[in-house]
C-alpha cells in the first residue's frame, strides 16, 4: 500500500538555524510532491510544490528537494524564526487532481529564540 | 490567493443528532471539493470527493450513509454527520480545486472541530 513517512518527533531548533525535515514515500510514482504548513486548530496552508523533473525549488527562506530515486523529499527552513513554529506536512496526489491528497503525519517544528 | 471558508469552526452536539458543516469557496468556483478528517497527532485522511452536480465519491471505509455530502453549487459543499457518536469527534477540513486548468495547489478551509457528547 502507499505510504508517506515523516519524522514523528518534534524538531527543536534555535532561531537563525536551518531546520531540515524529511518525507519518505513508498509505492508511489508521484508527478509532484507538496509541502504544507499547519498551525494548531487550523487547516493546512500550501507552501511549495515540486515536480518529478525538478531537483530543487526555493521560495524565500524555504527550500525543497525531490529525489525520485531515493523516494524522498527534504524541506529546509533557513534562518528560522519563532514564527516558523508549526507542523509541516508533505503530501502526494492520489490522482491527477491537484486537491486529492494523501498526507504524511507531519513534523512539528519548534523554533526557540 | 483563493479563500475557502468553513462553518462552523467549532460545534458540540449530542449523540444521535446530526451536524452539518459548510465549505464555501469565496472568490472562485470549485467543481471539486474534498473532505478530510484529522484525529489528534495524526495525518489528514481523505474521506470523500465532492463533485458539483453529481454524487460524492467516498474513500474505502467511509460510510456514505453516515457522512452525507452535497455539492449543490460551484461554491458550496456540505458534509452532514448523521446520528453522531462520540467516536465521530474529530477535526473536519475541506479543500477546493479551482475550476479549470492551471491551479497547482489545494485551498483548505480553516477546519471544523466537532465534539460529540
mmCIF file of C-alpha atoms in Angstrom, chain A residues 32 34 36 38-47 49 51 89 94-95 97-106 108, chain B residues 32 34 36 38 41-46 49 57 59 91 93 95-97 102-111 113:
data_model
loop_
_atom_site.group_PDB
_atom_site.id
_atom_site.type_symbol
_atom_site.label_atom_id
_atom_site.label_comp_id
_atom_site.label_asym_id
_atom_site.label_seq_id
_atom_site.Cartn_x
_atom_site.Cartn_y
_atom_site.Cartn_z
ATOM 1 C CA UNK A 32 4.831 16.099 -7.894
ATOM 2 C CA UNK A 34 3.674 19.273 -1.979
ATOM 3 C CA UNK A 36 2.020 22.413 3.693
ATOM 4 C CA UNK A 38 -0.489 23.564 9.646
ATOM 5 C CA UNK A 39 -0.967 25.590 12.817
ATOM 6 C CA UNK A 40 -2.900 24.122 15.775
ATOM 7 C CA UNK A 41 -6.641 24.034 15.132
ATOM 8 C CA UNK A 42 -6.258 25.348 11.591
ATOM 9 C CA UNK A 43 -6.385 23.910 8.091
ATOM 10 C CA UNK A 44 -3.174 23.341 6.097
ATOM 11 C CA UNK A 45 -1.652 26.182 4.119
ATOM 12 C CA UNK A 46 0.154 25.441 0.871
ATOM 13 C CA UNK A 47 3.860 26.259 0.810
ATOM 14 C CA UNK A 49 5.110 22.147 -4.935
ATOM 15 C CA UNK A 51 7.633 18.272 -9.778
ATOM 16 C CA UNK A 89 3.071 18.193 6.193
ATOM 17 C CA UNK A 94 -3.764 10.394 -5.206
ATOM 18 C CA UNK A 95 -4.798 11.111 -8.768
ATOM 19 C CA UNK A 97 -6.460 16.102 -9.311
ATOM 20 C CA UNK A 98 -4.348 18.670 -7.515
ATOM 21 C CA UNK A 99 -6.567 18.507 -4.485
ATOM 22 C CA UNK A 100 -6.934 14.779 -3.829
ATOM 23 C CA UNK A 101 -4.025 14.311 -1.483
ATOM 24 C CA UNK A 102 -2.509 11.746 0.827
ATOM 25 C CA UNK A 103 -0.670 13.396 3.678
ATOM 26 C CA UNK A 104 2.163 12.386 5.906
ATOM 27 C CA UNK A 105 1.534 12.696 9.641
ATOM 28 C CA UNK A 106 3.627 15.846 9.766
ATOM 29 C CA UNK A 108 6.308 19.639 14.401
ATOM 30 C CA UNK B 32 -14.496 19.592 -6.931
ATOM 31 C CA UNK B 34 -12.552 17.311 -0.800
ATOM 32 C CA UNK B 36 -10.733 15.259 5.202
ATOM 33 C CA UNK B 38 -7.910 14.570 11.246
ATOM 34 C CA UNK B 41 -1.491 13.995 16.300
ATOM 35 C CA UNK B 42 -2.474 12.155 13.147
ATOM 36 C CA UNK B 43 -2.468 12.882 9.457
ATOM 37 C CA UNK B 44 -5.337 14.270 7.446
ATOM 38 C CA UNK B 45 -7.291 11.368 5.982
ATOM 39 C CA UNK B 46 -9.289 11.871 2.821
ATOM 40 C CA UNK B 49 -14.518 13.787 -3.104
ATOM 41 C CA UNK B 57 -17.065 9.571 -4.203
ATOM 42 C CA UNK B 59 -12.874 6.533 0.201
ATOM 43 C CA UNK B 91 -11.323 17.871 13.106
ATOM 44 C CA UNK B 93 -11.332 20.001 6.928
ATOM 45 C CA UNK B 95 -10.386 21.795 0.404
ATOM 46 C CA UNK B 96 -11.293 23.020 -3.032
ATOM 47 C CA UNK B 97 -9.853 22.808 -6.513
ATOM 48 C CA UNK B 102 -3.620 25.978 -14.058
ATOM 49 C CA UNK B 103 -4.143 25.649 -10.334
ATOM 50 C CA UNK B 104 -1.281 23.818 -8.679
ATOM 51 C CA UNK B 105 -2.377 23.937 -5.066
ATOM 52 C CA UNK B 106 -5.315 22.937 -2.949
ATOM 53 C CA UNK B 107 -7.047 25.602 -0.922
ATOM 54 C CA UNK B 108 -8.098 24.486 2.537
ATOM 55 C CA UNK B 109 -10.753 25.755 4.869
ATOM 56 C CA UNK B 110 -9.889 26.569 8.458
ATOM 57 C CA UNK B 111 -11.436 23.336 9.709
ATOM 58 C CA UNK B 113 -13.787 20.904 15.398
#
